[in-house]
């Protein structure tokens, strides 16, 4: 992630409208859903970029807008019944093309070939009445002019690569005959069948046990090496992040609260929410008797987003910055190191002190 | 999750004296494979193939194992959402194996399941309020303060807000859907909850909250859980006992501490070694990881003898021919293996590794092999053999080989039921070897 700009304020500015250098660049993305109870601001001013061959991991609380962001990049919010309601603004640049304002047909053509997505919910992404094989064959043939036989061979090869045992038999199975983890792998096979240049993987390994998980991460790395693909990986498993990320983006309440290289975020995290995330993680390399530091309280409402810093109702340090600034002024992303940004009102001195004295020793 | 931590005292609080809530014997679930116009059965997916275990009142049994090993199927069968092919299930002493729908109805209140696929299990046409209040309507229960109030309380308990009450499943994030399933399952305060990956879609902070909630309810209402998960670090935090499954079988069933500190089944050991550690500095520190050779075999035609023999680095002839029984080797630790880790060899006469085992061993780190050698004559012979083959290194390696012999002697002396893990012997001996190399 090269820096978009030096100051946080500039990051919130209206997007400049011209193509960026990065392969994927998201600028000030907003995705809002009107509901009977009010406007749900699922994503509210998000910016990031990913170069080819690099992996960006997006982490953050359940409901913080990770999946909504990825569906927006894939142009999937504008489809179906939802499409009439969703309010989207900002820019999404993929390989020099702007997608938010693009013709839906154009985005559809990119989908599956140039960009592919592994969905969080395998069942919802697969058709129950078609065999797994047929669905992969279809995905392949839409973008490749080959016979059914060739496509079937490719489908079996892909199932084999994601570790489905006896792929030549399983290829004729239906989704309900697969275990949860096998369905997820079948979907990964489907997403990778066209060697996409941008792969968005939404919790690709949550339903998988560790051995298969390692295999899938290797597969994603292979894809990257071979085709220089850019990868956006959404996960709540920080073990996976540590393993595969180049850069990390931490989301809270529809916004980015911290981003930087994987080393920045794990070794010099600057945002109280990131501290909470790192602290509430059960680790197998630790004693069970060690205390974890969970993030207390409830996730924020996205209709009545807390004023000022959205994290303030749960932040143990909300009273440290002078006055009631954390409750009234929304903190913008500020550069806190080369390529490392954080959105928090704490002074650099306070941050460093809290991190080194209170948090780091407990991790 | 700190408050939910089970202390070891909990576990040792004479679990055997607790009443058995669920007892499963010889449980099987086979899915027939049919072919052709006549739909003749040509085979079967043996998803669950003869498992025995019991769950005691108030405890949490964790079930782990590789994808496709039959965990969800086991869960659906013990809650009678799918018919078992064989074996029996007793709930509170009552045989429920063949109860029909009418017979099961009163029990539906007591036995609940949280599904792995939250989206698939929520009716897309009902609002969340409707979905979570359904159990009250179906069982004709009127909670104190009314259904709506109770439902809102439940939603809040799992970290959802009242503003979610009127929304439909597609308007929720993955983790929110999973929590809806949890709220629904806990609504009627059941006696047994079978939770299939209840927290896998949740980020760590909410994971901690949900685990806390499940734990509080356990304490308050004496709930009993069977928790299916592939995340070993989560399972360790929530379970009193853990069952490890491989290809439709339970290969090890033990107290949490015993399982994590001294796993006896080679598969358990491999599973534990592969957990990613959230620390970028340790990226690529793969040496400690036991990679398993090849794919999981098919449950349609599982391997003969021990089902793990095609991927085990300790497999000998007896493993190929004779299925090891799940027996209690140490109090509270049941294992199905001829050459268990951290315990005396159960088939010491078998001293030749299968050739697949040699291939598997090439993926296993030296330290692991050295540990394994302490409890398997075949691995010991192999380790020794490979050292003789490299004469240039004999002087350095020899002490290690002796050490292995020493360790064997120790384990032989201490005999069955010995608490000391022979592996420690190897560790010490190896350090000695190190010293002599330096000299
Ligand atoms: N169609 C919709 N209508 C209304 N609200 C929606 C809709 N889709 C998503 N939301 C809301 O937007 C928020 C963000 O959802 P999203 O699916 O992006 O979360 P997430 O970060 O992926 O969480 P998880 O880790 O649980 O999957 C959630 O609070 C969700 O309830
Ligand atoms: N309805 C069905 N018809 C045929 N085969 C099935 C059916 N349901 C499950 N299976 C098979 O049974 C085996 C066990 O599946 P199960 O869903 O129990 O696995 P699991 O241990 O829960 O795996 P995961 O961790 O991936 O969810 C798999 O090989 C699966 O394909
Ligand atoms: S701005 Fe204030 S409330 Fe927000 S994270 Fe920083 S210290 Fe906490
Ligand atoms: S040593 Fe033999 S019985 Fe034990 S797990 Fe390996 S193959 Fe199975
Ligand atoms: Mg999501
Ligand atoms: Mg399952």
PDB file of C-alpha atoms in Angstrom, chain B residues 34 46 194 236 286:
ATOM      1  CA  UNK B  34     -26.764 -44.656  -6.199  1.00  0.00           C
ATOM      2  CA  UNK B  46     -19.169 -43.736   5.499  1.00  0.00           C
ATOM      3  CA  UNK B 194     -24.774 -29.222  19.785  1.00  0.00           C
ATOM      4  CA  UNK B 236      -8.950 -25.589  24.086  1.00  0.00           C
ATOM      5  CA  UNK B 286       7.484 -24.489   9.460  1.00  0.00           C
TER       6      UNK B 286
END
